[in-house]
Coordinates of N, CA and C in Angstrom, one line a residue:
P19 N 0.9 -1.2 0.1 CA 0.1 0.2 0.0 C 0.9 1.3 0.0
K20 N 1.9 1.3 0.7 CA 2.8 2.3 0.5 C 3.9 2.4 -0.6
L21 N 3.7 1.5 -1.5 CA 4.7 1.5 -2.7 C 4.6 2.8 -3.6
P22 N 3.4 3.6 -4.0 CA 3.5 4.6 -4.7 C 4.2 5.7 -3.9
S23 N 4.0 5.9 -2.6 CA 4.5 7.0 -2.0 C 6.1 6.9 -1.9
A24 N 6.5 5.6 -2.0 CA 8.0 5.1 -1.7 C 8.7 5.4 -3.3
L25 N 7.8 5.2 -4.5 CA 8.3 5.4 -5.4 C 8.4 6.9 -5.9
L26 N 7.3 7.8 -5.4 CA 7.4 9.0 -5.7 C 8.5 9.6 -4.8
A27 N 8.8 9.4 -3.7 CA 10.1 9.8 -2.9 C 11.5 9.4 -3.5
V28 N 11.5 8.2 -4.0 CA 12.6 7.9 -4.9 C 12.8 8.5 -5.9
A29 N 11.8 8.9 -6.9 CA 11.7 9.9 -8.1 C 12.3 11.0 -7.6
L30 N 11.6 11.7 -6.6 CA 12.0 13.0 -6.3 C 13.5 13.2 -6.0
V31 N 13.8 12.3 -5.1 CA 15.1 12.3 -4.8 C 16.4 12.2 -6.1
F32 N 15.9 11.2 -6.9 CA 16.5 11.2 -8.3 C 16.6 12.4 -9.1
I33 N 15.5 13.1 -9.0 CA 15.2 14.3 -9.8 C 16.2 15.4 -9.0
G34 N 16.2 15.5 -7.7 CA 16.9 16.3 -7.3 C 18.5 16.2 -7.4
I35 N 19.1 15.0 -7.3 CA 20.4 14.8 -7.5 C 20.7 15.0 -8.9
L36 N 19.9 14.7 -9.9 CA 20.2 14.9 -11.3 C 20.2 16.5 -11.7
S37 N 19.5 17.3 -10.9 CA 19.4 18.9 -11.0 C 20.6 19.5 -10.4
F38 N 21.0 18.8 -9.4 CA 22.1 19.4 -8.8 C 23.4 19.1 -9.5
T39 N 23.4 17.9 -10.1 CA 24.6 17.4 -10.9 C 24.7 18.5 -12.0
C40 N 23.4 18.7 -12.8 CA 23.3 19.6 -13.9 C 23.8 21.1 -13.6
G41 N 23.3 21.4 -12.4 CA 23.7 22.9 -12.0 C 25.4 22.8 -12.0
L42 N 25.9 21.8 -11.1 CA 27.3 21.9 -11.0 C 27.9 22.0 -12.6
I43 N 27.4 21.2 -13.3 CA 28.2 21.2 -14.8 C 27.9 22.4 -15.3
L44 N 26.7 23.1 -15.4 CA 26.5 24.2 -16.0 C 27.4 25.6 -15.2
D45 N 27.5 25.4 -13.8 CA 28.2 26.6 -13.2 C 29.8 26.4 -13.6
T46 N 30.1 25.1 -13.9 CA 31.7 25.0 -14.2 C 31.9 25.7 -15.7
V47 N 31.0 25.3 -16.4 CA 31.2 25.8 -17.9 C 30.8 27.2 -18.1
V48 N 30.0 27.8 -17.2 CA 30.0 29.2 -17.2 C 31.3 30.0 -16.7
K49 N 31.8 29.4 -15.6 CA 33.0 29.9 -15.0 C 34.1 29.9 -16.0
G50 N 34.1 28.8 -16.8 CA 35.2 28.7 -17.8 C 35.2 29.6 -18.8
T51 N 33.8 29.7 -19.2 CA 33.6 30.6 -20.4 C 33.8 32.1 -20.1
R52 N 33.4 32.4 -18.7 CA 33.5 33.8 -18.2 C 35.1 34.3 -18.1
K53 N 35.8 33.2 -17.6 CA 37.2 33.3 -17.6 C 38.0 33.7 -19.1
Q54 N 37.4 32.8 -20.1 CA 38.0 32.9 -21.4 C 37.6 34.5 -21.9
Y55 N 36.5 34.9 -21.5 CA 36.0 36.1 -21.9 C 37.0 37.2 -21.5
E56 N 37.1 37.3 -20.2 CA 37.9 38.3 -19.6 C 39.3 38.1 -19.9
L57 N 40.1 37.1 -20.3 CA 41.2 36.9 -20.9 C 41.4 37.8 -22.1
Q58 N 40.3 37.5 -23.1 CA 40.1 38.1 -24.4 C 40.1 39.6 -24.2
V59 N 39.3 40.2 -23.1 CA 39.1 41.4 -23.0 C 40.4 42.1 -22.8
T60 N 41.2 41.4 -21.8 CA 42.5 41.9 -21.3 C 43.4 41.8 -22.4
R61 N 43.5 40.7 -23.2 CA 44.5 40.8 -24.4 C 44.2 41.9 -25.3
A62 N 42.9 42.1 -25.7 CA 42.4 43.2 -26.5 C 42.9 44.5 -25.9
Y63 N 42.7 44.7 -24.7 CA 42.9 46.1 -24.0 C 44.4 46.2 -24.0
I64 N 45.2 45.2 -23.9 CA 46.7 45.5 -23.8 C 47.1 45.4 -25.2
S65 N 46.7 44.9 -26.2 CA 47.2 45.1 -27.5 C 46.6 46.6 -28.2
H66 N 45.4 46.9 -27.7 CA 45.2 48.3 -28.3 C 45.8 49.4 -27.7
K67 N 46.3 49.1 -26.4 CA 47.1 50.2 -25.7 C 48.4 50.3 -26.2
K68 N 49.1 49.3 -26.8 CA 50.5 49.4 -27.3 C 50.5 50.4 -28.5

């Protein structure tokens, strides 16, 4: 009788873990992209300054 509730709980935990993992991956990608952008801006500023 408690099986549907248990399945729902397991599904919600799985969705939570999956969302957390996707968030970590996206955060890492955004940080890398932002770092590359900052480096490009700095290089452009230095080359324009010369």
